[in-house]
mmCIF file of C-alpha atoms in Angstrom:
data_model
loop_
_atom_site.group_PDB
_atom_site.id
_atom_site.type_symbol
_atom_site.label_atom_id
_atom_site.label_comp_id
_atom_site.label_asym_id
_atom_site.label_seq_id
_atom_site.Cartn_x
_atom_site.Cartn_y
_atom_site.Cartn_z
ATOM 1 C CA UNK A 1 32.826 181.560 118.433
ATOM 2 C CA UNK A 2 31.479 177.957 119.562
ATOM 3 C CA UNK A 3 33.146 176.141 117.362
ATOM 4 C CA UNK A 4 36.533 177.898 117.597
ATOM 5 C CA UNK A 5 36.395 176.929 121.382
ATOM 6 C CA UNK A 6 35.005 173.401 120.135
ATOM 7 C CA UNK A 7 37.842 172.945 117.955
ATOM 8 C CA UNK A 8 40.367 174.461 120.893
ATOM 9 C CA UNK A 9 39.194 171.798 123.391
ATOM 10 C CA UNK A 10 39.106 169.226 120.831
ATOM 11 C CA UNK A 11 42.763 169.816 120.166
ATOM 12 C CA UNK A 12 43.535 170.112 124.236
ATOM 13 C CA UNK A 13 41.678 166.946 124.326
ATOM 14 C CA UNK A 14 43.857 165.399 121.582
ATOM 15 C CA UNK A 15 46.898 166.796 122.729
ATOM 16 C CA UNK A 16 46.566 165.276 126.332
ATOM 17 C CA UNK A 17 45.645 161.771 125.073
ATOM 18 C CA UNK A 18 48.378 162.228 122.859
ATOM 19 C CA UNK A 19 50.809 163.296 126.276
ATOM 20 C CA UNK A 20 48.947 160.470 128.625
ATOM 21 C CA UNK A 21 49.720 157.701 125.404
ATOM 22 C CA UNK A 22 53.748 159.045 124.984
ATOM 23 C CA UNK A 23 53.724 158.440 128.840
ATOM 24 C CA UNK A 24 52.225 155.170 128.723
ATOM 25 C CA UNK A 25 54.370 153.898 125.924
ATOM 26 C CA UNK A 26 57.432 155.612 127.671
ATOM 27 C CA UNK A 27 56.648 153.828 131.224
ATOM 28 C CA UNK A 28 56.244 150.620 128.865
ATOM 29 C CA UNK A 29 59.192 151.647 126.649
ATOM 30 C CA UNK A 30 61.622 151.734 129.944
ATOM 31 C CA UNK A 31 59.534 148.857 131.247
ATOM 32 C CA UNK A 32 60.667 146.697 128.556
ATOM 33 C CA UNK A 33 64.351 147.828 128.209
ATOM 34 C CA UNK A 34 65.114 147.359 132.275
ATOM 35 C CA UNK A 35 63.648 143.841 131.874
ATOM 36 C CA UNK A 36 65.780 143.431 128.425
ATOM 37 C CA UNK A 37 68.756 144.775 130.806
ATOM 38 C CA UNK A 38 68.072 142.398 133.213
ATOM 39 C CA UNK A 39 67.633 139.566 130.580
ATOM 40 C CA UNK A 40 71.033 140.747 129.240
ATOM 41 C CA UNK A 41 73.046 140.591 132.673
ATOM 42 C CA UNK A 42 71.426 137.280 133.463
ATOM 43 C CA UNK A 43 72.773 135.490 130.057
ATOM 44 C CA UNK A 44 75.841 137.778 130.152
ATOM 45 C CA UNK A 45 76.458 136.462 134.093
ATOM 46 C CA UNK A 46 75.653 132.801 132.582
ATOM 47 C CA UNK A 47 77.792 132.894 130.001
ATOM 48 C CA UNK A 48 80.845 134.318 132.047
ATOM 49 C CA UNK A 49 80.057 131.203 134.474
ATOM 50 C CA UNK A 50 80.185 128.780 131.332
ATOM 51 C CA UNK A 51 83.470 130.028 130.322
ATOM 52 C CA UNK A 52 85.103 130.505 133.703
ATOM 53 C CA UNK A 53 83.592 126.508 134.610
ATOM 54 C CA UNK A 54 85.426 125.730 131.028
ATOM 55 C CA UNK A 55 88.782 127.431 132.239
ATOM 56 C CA UNK A 56 88.522 125.985 135.372
ATOM 57 C CA UNK A 57 88.177 122.394 133.465
ATOM 58 C CA UNK A 58 90.787 123.450 131.545
ATOM 59 C CA UNK A 59 93.208 124.187 134.112
ATOM 60 C CA UNK A 60 92.287 121.356 135.784
ATOM 61 C CA UNK A 61 93.098 119.028 132.908
ATOM 62 C CA UNK A 62 96.789 121.483 132.729
ATOM 63 C CA UNK A 63 97.607 121.205 136.422
ATOM 64 C CA UNK A 64 97.364 116.692 136.317
ATOM 65 C CA UNK A 65 99.241 116.854 133.162
ATOM 66 C CA UNK A 66 101.928 118.609 135.023
ATOM 67 C CA UNK A 67 101.444 116.603 138.199
ATOM 68 C CA UNK A 68 101.748 113.672 135.807
ATOM 69 C CA UNK A 69 105.072 114.983 134.274
ATOM 70 C CA UNK A 70 106.727 115.387 137.572
ATOM 71 C CA UNK A 71 105.990 111.889 139.306
ATOM 72 C CA UNK A 72 106.777 110.464 135.703
ATOM 73 C CA UNK A 73 109.991 112.161 135.984
ATOM 74 C CA UNK A 74 110.723 111.498 139.885
ATOM 75 C CA UNK A 75 109.804 107.292 138.666
ATOM 76 C CA UNK A 76 111.889 107.570 136.541
ATOM 77 C CA UNK A 77 115.085 108.998 138.686
ATOM 78 C CA UNK A 78 113.669 106.486 141.495
ATOM 79 C CA UNK A 79 113.482 103.532 138.996
ATOM 80 C CA UNK A 80 117.123 104.340 137.900
ATOM 81 C CA UNK A 81 118.603 104.583 141.388
ATOM 82 C CA UNK A 82 117.195 100.953 142.244
ATOM 83 C CA UNK A 83 118.506 99.984 139.226
ATOM 84 C CA UNK A 84 121.835 100.947 140.066
ATOM 85 C CA UNK A 85 121.756 99.534 144.218
ATOM 86 C CA UNK A 86 120.642 96.295 142.620
ATOM 87 C CA UNK A 87 123.496 96.209 140.233
ATOM 88 C CA UNK A 88 125.489 97.240 142.813
ATOM 89 C CA UNK A 89 124.147 94.354 145.511
ATOM 90 C CA UNK A 90 124.058 92.003 142.743
ATOM 91 C CA UNK A 91 127.762 92.672 142.306
ATOM 92 C CA UNK A 92 128.506 92.155 145.375
ATOM 93 C CA UNK A 93 127.114 89.247 145.750
ATOM 94 C CA UNK A 94 128.673 87.688 142.929
ATOM 95 C CA UNK A 95 132.061 89.222 144.333
ATOM 96 C CA UNK A 96 131.084 86.711 147.792
ATOM 97 C CA UNK A 97 130.311 83.933 145.922
ATOM 98 C CA UNK A 98 133.257 83.501 143.830
ATOM 99 C CA UNK A 99 135.549 84.743 146.801
ATOM 100 C CA UNK A 100 133.876 81.647 148.120
ATOM 101 C CA UNK A 101 134.225 79.677 145.392
ATOM 102 C CA UNK A 102 138.045 80.894 145.347
ATOM 103 C CA UNK A 103 138.895 79.772 148.909
ATOM 104 C CA UNK A 104 137.547 76.411 148.482
ATOM 105 C CA UNK A 105 139.562 75.748 145.437
ATOM 106 C CA UNK A 106 142.730 77.182 146.959
ATOM 107 C CA UNK A 107 141.848 74.973 150.471
ATOM 108 C CA UNK A 108 141.541 72.181 147.897
ATOM 109 C CA UNK A 109 144.543 72.484 145.919
ATOM 110 C CA UNK A 110 146.472 72.821 149.838
ATOM 111 C CA UNK A 111 145.217 69.893 150.630
ATOM 112 C CA UNK A 112 146.024 68.261 147.201
ATOM 113 C CA UNK A 113 149.523 69.737 147.515
ATOM 114 C CA UNK A 114 149.914 68.761 151.023
ATOM 115 C CA UNK A 115 148.520 64.816 149.771
ATOM 116 C CA UNK A 116 151.396 65.053 147.110
ATOM 117 C CA UNK A 117 154.723 66.543 148.834
ATOM 118 C CA UNK A 118 153.428 63.503 151.798
ATOM 119 C CA UNK A 119 153.235 61.105 148.910
ATOM 120 C CA UNK A 120 156.493 62.316 147.419
ATOM 121 C CA UNK A 121 158.027 62.242 150.563
ATOM 122 C CA UNK A 122 156.606 58.833 152.009
ATOM 123 C CA UNK A 123 157.672 57.517 148.296
ATOM 124 C CA UNK A 124 161.716 59.241 149.210
ATOM 125 C CA UNK A 125 161.633 57.806 152.769
ATOM 126 C CA UNK A 126 160.262 53.974 150.758
ATOM 127 C CA UNK A 127 163.602 54.581 149.002
ATOM 128 C CA UNK A 128 165.817 55.224 150.995
ATOM 129 C CA UNK A 129 164.474 52.194 153.063
ATOM 130 C CA UNK A 130 165.372 50.176 150.270
ATOM 131 C CA UNK A 131 168.523 51.385 149.229
ATOM 132 C CA UNK A 132 169.805 50.792 152.934
#
């Protein structure tokens, strides 16, 4: 009977120690699991931040390209407008210059015609004086 009691006590001690060890192992496991979750959440947060930063850089590059394209188109329109205005202005200036040249030539022709007519009249008068 002593041995049976001793064996029963030993079995109870063995099971109690096993239960304590299981609780300790469970607590260690839970702590490890929580630490793993914390590490994973930090890594995932870091990955998401990295991905977001990459997307922001990509968006900035795309926006810069779009703005560049818009400005280039705007510049092209303005440049074309300036070229058209320059063409009209140069044509206007050339027209003015040609008109001045024409007026000078016309005045010179009028003077020459007047001198020729005067010379013809003087010749005709001289011939009439000679004839008379």
